Amino acid sequence: MPAAAEVVIVGGGVMGTSIAFHLAEAGVERVLLVEKAELGSGSTSKAAGGVRANFSDELNIALGIRSLAAFEAFGERPGQEIDLHRVGYLFLLSTADQVAGFEESTRLQNASGGPTRMISVDEAVQLAPLISPDGLVGACFSPDAGHCTPEAVVLGYATAARRLGATLVTGCEVTAIDAVGNRIRGVQTSKGFVETSTVICAAGAWSAEVGALAGIELPVTPLRRQIVVTSEVPGLPADLPMTIDFDSTYYFHREGPGLLIGMSDPLEEPGFHLERSDAWLPRLTEAMERRTPSLLDVGLTSGWAGLYEITPDHNALIGEAEELGRFLYATGFSGHGFLQGPAVGEVIRDLFLGRAPFVDVTPLHARRFHHAATRTELNVV
C-alpha cells in the first residue's frame, strides 16, 4: 500500500478499472485504485453484459457509440479477449407512444452515425424466432450493439493499468476522506492512510456512502436486479440479438447453449439486497408466457442477484464536486455503467487533466437535481 498517490480511485468495477487504465495510459503517475472486495465483484460481475448506444438522450448516445468502438478494439487496446458478440439489440414495442419515442431516439442515433433503424414486427420475428408477435406494433433494431463478458473487460483494464504503472489494491475499504477547506489531503483506508490531492468515486451502488465521507451528496440508490440462465434451448440462432420486450423490460440473449434472462421487478424495494429471491419469478413467468411462451418448458440452471445504482432521472453522475476541489465522480449509471465504461474512463481522464472531453458531460453534474430541469433517459431496461 503506497503512502502517497497522485490520485485515488475508489471502486474496482468496470468504471474504476477503466479510469485507472486511461489515467495510466495518459502518463499520470502514482495512480492508486482501492476496492473493498475483489475487482469486478460488485455490480460489474452481475451485469448482463449488454453493450449499446440505443438511448433517448444524445449524451448517452455519444457515450454508447464511443464505448462500442472501444469494445470492438478491446483485443488491441488494452489487449484482452472479451467474447464480444455484435448480434444487435432488438427492442419490441407494444404501443404507438413507444414507437414514437423510439422513432425520435433512432433519429438522434442516426444523426450521430449510428445504424439503428425501425423495423416491422415480421422482421423482428425473423431476427428472434422465439418471440410471439401478439400485441406488438413495431420494433427497433441496432445491428452494431450486442453483448460481451464483463469480468473479461475488468481483467483487461486492470492488467493494462498495472502494466502501465498503476497500483490496484483489493480488500481495502476507504473509511475517511481527509480535507481542509476545499482541498483533499488524503484518504484513510483499512490498510492505512494515503496522502493524495485527488479522489475519484467510482463505487457504483455504494457511491452515496463514499460521497458522504467527503461531504458530497451523490443521489444514488441501490436496487436489486436478478438474472437467470436456462438450460439448452434447441435451435437458437447463432446471431440471436439481445432482445428486450420494452413493455415489461423482460430481456434475453444467448449464453452458451441456453439463454441469459432478466427483467426489472416493479415490486422490488430499494436497498442492498444481494441475496437471490424467488419472489420475482411469477412476474418473470408472466412476461415469458406473453412474449416467449416456448421457453416456459425450459429449465433453469443458475442465476444471481446484483445491484443497479439508480439516480432520480436514470442518468449518470459525472463531474467534479463544487464543494470540494479534486473530488471527481462517475457513478449512478442506472444499469448503463458497464456499457458506458470505456467512454467514461476517457471523460474522467480528461476532467482530471483539465482538458475538454470528447463530449460535454456538464449536464450530468450531481447538483442538477437542485434545479428544476433534469435529463430523463427513456430507453431504460
C-alpha positions as MATLAB code, in Angstrom:
seq = 'MPAAAEVVIVGGGVMGTSIAFHLAEAGVERVLLVEKAELGSGSTSKAAGGVRANFSDELNIALGIRSLAAFEAFGERPGQEIDLHRVGYLFLLSTADQVAGFEESTRLQNASGGPTRMISVDEAVQLAPLISPDGLVGACFSPDAGHCTPEAVVLGYATAARRLGATLVTGCEVTAIDAVGNRIRGVQTSKGFVETSTVICAAGAWSAEVGALAGIELPVTPLRRQIVVTSEVPGLPADLPMTIDFDSTYYFHREGPGLLIGMSDPLEEPGFHLERSDAWLPRLTEAMERRTPSLLDVGLTSGWAGLYEITPDHNALIGEAEELGRFLYATGFSGHGFLQGPAVGEVIRDLFLGRAPFVDVTPLHARRFHHAATRTELNVV';
ca = [
       0.000    0.000    0.000;
       1.677    3.250   -1.072;
       1.961    6.102    1.410;
       1.013    8.650   -1.257;
      -0.662    8.788   -4.653;
      -1.401   11.426   -7.239;
      -4.963   10.135   -7.475;
      -7.003    7.569   -5.535;
      -9.844    5.787   -7.355;
     -12.485    4.216   -5.110;
     -14.119    1.176   -6.703;
     -12.727   -1.706   -8.747;
     -15.507   -2.450  -11.207;
     -15.518   -1.619  -14.895;
     -15.698    2.113  -14.169;
     -12.815    2.229  -11.728;
     -10.522   -0.017  -13.759;
     -11.329    1.882  -16.962;
     -10.428    5.163  -15.250;
      -7.215    3.664  -13.863;
      -6.218    2.418  -17.312;
      -6.960    5.686  -19.085;
      -5.088    7.747  -16.476;
      -2.049    5.461  -16.509;
      -2.060    5.339  -20.305;
      -2.026    9.166  -20.337;
       1.139    9.156  -18.253;
      -0.365   10.001  -14.873;
       1.994    8.663  -12.227;
       1.122    7.078   -8.891;
      -2.425    6.058   -9.817;
      -3.949    4.061   -6.946;
      -7.218    2.123   -7.143;
      -8.703    0.643   -3.983;
     -11.500   -1.925   -3.923;
     -13.056   -3.180   -0.693;
     -13.650   -6.690   -2.087;
     -12.281   -8.144   -5.337;
     -12.016   -6.465   -8.722;
     -15.338   -6.630  -10.567;
     -17.061   -8.290   -7.612;
     -19.780   -5.638   -7.287;
     -22.321   -4.781   -9.945;
     -19.990   -5.420  -12.887;
     -19.761   -9.167  -12.338;
     -23.557   -9.345  -12.046;
     -24.256   -7.416  -15.276;
     -25.941   -8.980  -18.296;
     -23.075   -7.729  -20.466;
     -25.168   -5.806  -23.000;
     -23.457   -3.040  -24.963;
     -25.462   -0.496  -26.954;
     -25.910    3.102  -27.996;
     -29.695    2.926  -28.293;
     -30.773    5.729  -25.954;
     -33.185    8.639  -25.987;
     -30.613   11.112  -24.647;
     -27.970   12.498  -27.014;
     -25.279   12.428  -24.349;
     -25.931    8.753  -23.619;
     -25.897    8.038  -27.349;
     -22.464    9.652  -27.650;
     -21.103    7.681  -24.675;
     -22.541    4.468  -26.119;
     -21.108    4.971  -29.616;
     -17.682    5.769  -28.197;
     -17.786    2.708  -25.949;
     -18.912    0.382  -28.756;
     -15.856    1.416  -30.753;
     -13.648    0.719  -27.718;
     -15.199   -2.720  -27.159;
     -14.607   -3.548  -30.835;
     -10.907   -2.697  -30.466;
     -10.500   -4.191  -26.970;
      -8.267   -7.013  -28.174;
      -5.647   -4.472  -29.251;
      -6.288   -1.790  -26.616;
      -5.955   -2.539  -23.778;
      -5.444   -6.083  -25.038;
      -7.928   -8.719  -23.841;
     -10.421  -11.128  -25.397;
     -13.892  -10.150  -24.130;
     -16.093  -12.551  -26.143;
     -17.844   -9.713  -27.945;
     -20.918  -10.750  -29.923;
     -22.206   -7.911  -32.117;
     -25.557   -9.549  -32.759;
     -27.568   -6.370  -32.279;
     -30.136   -5.029  -29.837;
     -33.807   -5.609  -30.588;
     -36.451   -3.573  -28.741;
     -40.015   -4.910  -29.030;
     -42.680   -2.187  -28.851;
     -46.306   -2.577  -27.811;
     -47.825    0.911  -28.077;
     -47.931    3.816  -30.500;
     -46.266    6.031  -27.877;
     -43.357    3.613  -27.589;
     -42.970    3.591  -31.365;
     -42.987    7.387  -31.464;
     -40.365    7.567  -28.724;
     -38.063    5.105  -30.463;
     -38.551    6.850  -33.807;
     -37.222   10.017  -32.191;
     -34.300    8.264  -30.477;
     -33.483    6.478  -33.757;
     -33.342    9.851  -35.496;
     -30.872   11.087  -32.875;
     -28.728    7.967  -33.184;
     -28.687    8.184  -36.975;
     -27.619   11.833  -36.733;
     -24.662   10.666  -34.618;
     -23.692    7.996  -37.124;
     -25.424    5.010  -35.541;
     -27.094    2.411  -37.810;
     -30.208    1.910  -35.633;
     -33.441    1.510  -37.594;
     -37.134    0.959  -37.010;
     -38.364   -2.393  -38.285;
     -41.663   -4.251  -38.691;
     -42.964   -6.897  -36.318;
     -42.432   -9.514  -39.040;
     -38.758   -8.592  -39.328;
     -38.422   -8.699  -35.548;
     -39.749  -12.268  -35.531;
     -37.260  -13.201  -38.235;
     -34.427  -11.853  -36.095;
     -35.696  -13.509  -32.887;
     -37.895  -16.507  -33.798;
     -38.557  -17.227  -30.115;
     -40.866  -14.253  -29.718;
     -44.631  -14.188  -30.052;
     -45.805  -11.169  -32.104;
     -49.099  -10.890  -30.209;
     -49.622   -7.331  -29.022;
     -46.566   -5.902  -30.785;
     -46.955   -2.877  -33.048;
     -43.333   -2.294  -34.045;
     -39.672   -2.779  -33.147;
     -36.317   -1.046  -33.175;
     -33.040   -2.744  -34.115;
     -29.440   -1.626  -33.540;
     -27.210   -4.001  -35.547;
     -23.906   -2.712  -34.135;
     -24.802   -3.480  -30.498;
     -24.517   -6.792  -28.673;
     -23.027   -8.312  -25.528;
     -19.688   -9.381  -24.070;
     -18.186  -10.721  -20.817;
     -17.997   -8.115  -18.012;
     -15.326   -9.932  -15.989;
     -13.050  -10.045  -19.042;
     -13.395   -6.298  -19.545;
     -12.369   -5.640  -15.931;
      -9.441   -8.053  -16.291;
      -8.280   -6.302  -19.458;
      -8.381   -2.838  -17.952;
      -6.830   -3.935  -14.651;
      -3.982   -5.865  -16.282;
      -3.151   -2.999  -18.636;
      -3.376   -0.405  -15.846;
      -0.890   -2.376  -13.743;
       1.388   -2.830  -16.730;
       1.369    0.941  -17.198;
       2.344    1.551  -13.566;
      -0.960    1.879  -11.686;
      -1.387    0.195   -8.297;
      -4.614   -1.731   -7.671;
      -5.254   -2.864   -4.102;
      -8.132   -5.210   -3.226;
      -9.595   -5.980    0.180;
      -9.124   -2.311    1.022;
     -12.004   -0.111    2.174;
     -11.934    3.698    2.313;
     -13.138    4.777    5.764;
     -12.496    8.530    5.695;
     -11.522   11.345    3.357;
      -9.325   13.982    4.966;
      -9.819   17.524    3.673;
      -9.015   21.039    4.835;
     -11.209   23.728    3.357;
     -11.622   22.973   -0.338;
      -8.557   20.734   -0.570;
      -8.242   16.980   -0.160;
      -5.241   15.883    1.895;
      -5.657   12.128    1.801;
      -7.801    9.065    2.401;
      -7.901    6.737    5.370;
      -8.293    3.098    4.373;
      -8.450   -0.218    6.161;
      -4.816   -0.679    5.093;
      -3.534    2.708    6.166;
      -3.527    6.392    5.278;
      -2.706    7.528    1.749;
      -1.725   11.106    1.060;
      -3.402   12.432   -2.088;
      -4.940   15.568   -3.525;
      -7.493   13.837   -5.779;
     -10.210   11.247   -5.135;
     -12.365    9.709   -7.857;
     -15.533    7.958   -6.725;
     -16.422    5.008   -8.953;
     -18.074    2.952   -6.227;
     -21.313    2.152   -8.039;
     -24.237    1.402   -5.732;
     -22.055    2.297   -2.721;
     -21.215    5.780   -4.035;
     -23.543    7.704   -1.735;
     -21.552    6.402    1.239;
     -18.238    7.384   -0.343;
     -19.569   10.824   -1.230;
     -20.752   11.315    2.345;
     -17.188   10.773    3.582;
     -16.286   13.929    1.664;
     -19.480   15.815    2.486;
     -20.687   15.400   -1.109;
     -24.261   14.409   -1.942;
     -24.350   11.729   -4.623;
     -28.023   10.754   -5.075;
     -27.501    7.067   -5.844;
     -29.926    4.387   -4.636;
     -29.176    0.642   -4.799;
     -31.842   -1.546   -6.408;
     -31.616   -5.311   -6.789;
     -31.877   -6.835  -10.252;
     -31.846  -10.583  -10.843;
     -30.785  -12.804  -13.730;
     -31.373  -16.473  -14.515;
     -29.703  -18.761  -17.052;
     -31.619  -21.503  -18.815;
     -30.602  -24.989  -19.802;
     -30.041  -25.714  -23.502;
     -32.595  -24.232  -25.897;
     -32.547  -26.246  -29.134;
     -32.481  -24.351  -32.402;
     -31.253  -20.973  -31.121;
     -29.957  -18.818  -33.988;
     -26.232  -18.137  -33.734;
     -26.893  -14.436  -34.262;
     -29.859  -14.103  -31.902;
     -29.913  -10.418  -30.866;
     -30.131   -9.100  -27.347;
     -33.930   -8.877  -27.241;
     -35.953   -6.612  -24.930;
     -39.725   -6.529  -24.520;
     -39.890   -2.816  -23.725;
     -43.324   -3.024  -22.098;
     -42.192   -5.426  -19.372;
     -38.379   -4.921  -19.605;
     -38.083   -8.714  -20.000;
     -34.890   -9.432  -21.957;
     -32.711  -12.318  -23.090;
     -29.558  -13.125  -25.042;
     -27.630  -16.279  -25.819;
     -25.470  -17.702  -23.060;
     -23.736  -20.800  -24.383;
     -26.383  -23.325  -25.446;
     -29.056  -21.539  -23.395;
     -30.258  -18.046  -22.615;
     -29.457  -15.390  -20.047;
     -32.760  -13.849  -18.922;
     -33.592  -10.830  -16.801;
     -36.324   -8.318  -16.051;
     -36.960   -5.302  -13.866;
     -39.227   -6.234  -10.958;
     -41.667   -3.371  -10.299;
     -42.196   -4.625   -6.726;
     -38.504   -4.573   -5.783;
     -37.750   -2.260   -2.860;
     -34.527   -0.184   -2.862;
     -31.702   -1.388   -0.659;
     -28.568   -3.516   -0.533;
     -30.379   -6.796   -1.166;
     -27.639   -9.019   -2.550;
     -29.228  -12.413   -1.994;
     -31.310  -14.226   -4.616;
     -35.058  -14.363   -4.190;
     -37.807  -16.324   -5.948;
     -40.407  -13.624   -5.285;
     -39.958  -12.100   -8.757;
     -40.286  -15.371  -10.676;
     -44.105  -15.272  -11.080;
     -43.809  -11.858  -12.760;
     -40.959  -13.102  -14.940;
     -43.010  -16.154  -15.883;
     -45.940  -13.939  -16.816;
     -43.738  -11.874  -19.140;
     -42.245  -15.017  -20.675;
     -45.686  -16.514  -21.237;
     -46.765  -13.420  -23.141;
     -43.632  -12.877  -25.225;
     -41.724  -16.216  -25.455;
     -44.190  -18.955  -24.420;
     -41.977  -21.770  -25.744;
     -39.408  -21.007  -23.030;
     -41.776  -21.951  -20.222;
     -40.778  -25.587  -20.664;
     -37.040  -24.862  -20.480;
     -35.291  -25.463  -17.180;
     -33.134  -23.009  -15.250;
     -29.523  -23.908  -14.429;
     -28.274  -20.916  -12.463;
     -28.873  -17.294  -11.559;
     -27.668  -14.391   -9.465;
     -28.612  -11.050   -7.967;
     -26.820   -7.729   -8.392;
     -27.386   -4.040   -7.825;
     -28.369   -1.232  -10.142;
     -27.193    2.225   -8.995;
     -30.258    4.365   -9.627;
     -30.474    8.153   -9.880;
     -33.763   10.112   -9.942;
     -33.627   10.648  -13.732;
     -31.866    7.364  -14.674;
     -28.840    9.273  -15.924;
     -25.297    9.057  -14.634;
     -23.487   11.394  -12.275;
     -20.232   12.514  -13.881;
     -18.166   15.534  -12.889;
     -16.185   17.269  -10.181;
     -17.717   18.416   -6.900;
     -18.151   22.143   -6.426;
     -17.933   21.819   -2.660;
     -14.571   20.024   -2.641;
     -11.895   20.518   -5.272;
     -10.485   17.436   -6.964;
     -13.286   15.155   -5.801;
     -14.451   13.618   -9.079;
     -17.174   11.040   -9.557;
     -18.520    8.628  -12.167;
     -21.495    6.748  -10.811;
     -25.287    6.397  -10.846;
     -25.451    4.794  -14.284;
     -28.828    3.124  -13.643;
     -27.920   -0.071  -15.476;
     -25.784    1.551  -18.192;
     -22.438    1.611  -16.394;
     -20.896   -1.487  -17.937;
     -21.660   -0.461  -21.488;
     -20.522    3.151  -20.951;
     -17.367    2.252  -19.004;
     -14.824    2.748  -21.812;
     -16.096    6.196  -22.787;
     -16.459    7.404  -19.203;
     -12.893    6.338  -18.457;
     -11.810    8.751  -21.198;
     -14.045   11.509  -19.845;
     -12.738   11.264  -16.277;
      -9.161   11.158  -17.559;
      -9.740   14.425  -19.399;
     -11.506   16.082  -16.461;
      -8.577   15.097  -14.243;
      -6.078   16.527  -16.757;
      -8.075   19.730  -17.154;
      -8.920   19.285  -20.811;
     -12.245   19.133  -22.629;
     -13.671   15.578  -23.034;
     -14.951   14.363  -26.399;
     -18.477   15.127  -25.156;
     -19.726   17.783  -22.754;
     -20.808   15.999  -19.560;
     -21.754   19.183  -17.702;
     -25.473   18.199  -17.773;
     -24.604   15.103  -15.713;
     -23.272   17.072  -12.751;
     -24.646   15.770   -9.440;
     -26.061   19.163   -8.478;
     -28.527   19.144  -11.381;
     -31.227   17.861   -9.033;
     -31.111   21.156   -7.159;
     -32.620   22.777  -10.241;
     -35.971   22.303  -11.967;
     -34.606   20.919  -15.222;
     -33.287   17.333  -15.316;
     -32.492   14.922  -18.131;
     -34.592   11.791  -18.239;
     -33.421    8.709  -20.095;
     -36.398    6.832  -21.563;
     -34.690    3.751  -23.029;
     -34.162    2.119  -19.633;
     -34.144   -1.659  -19.176;
];
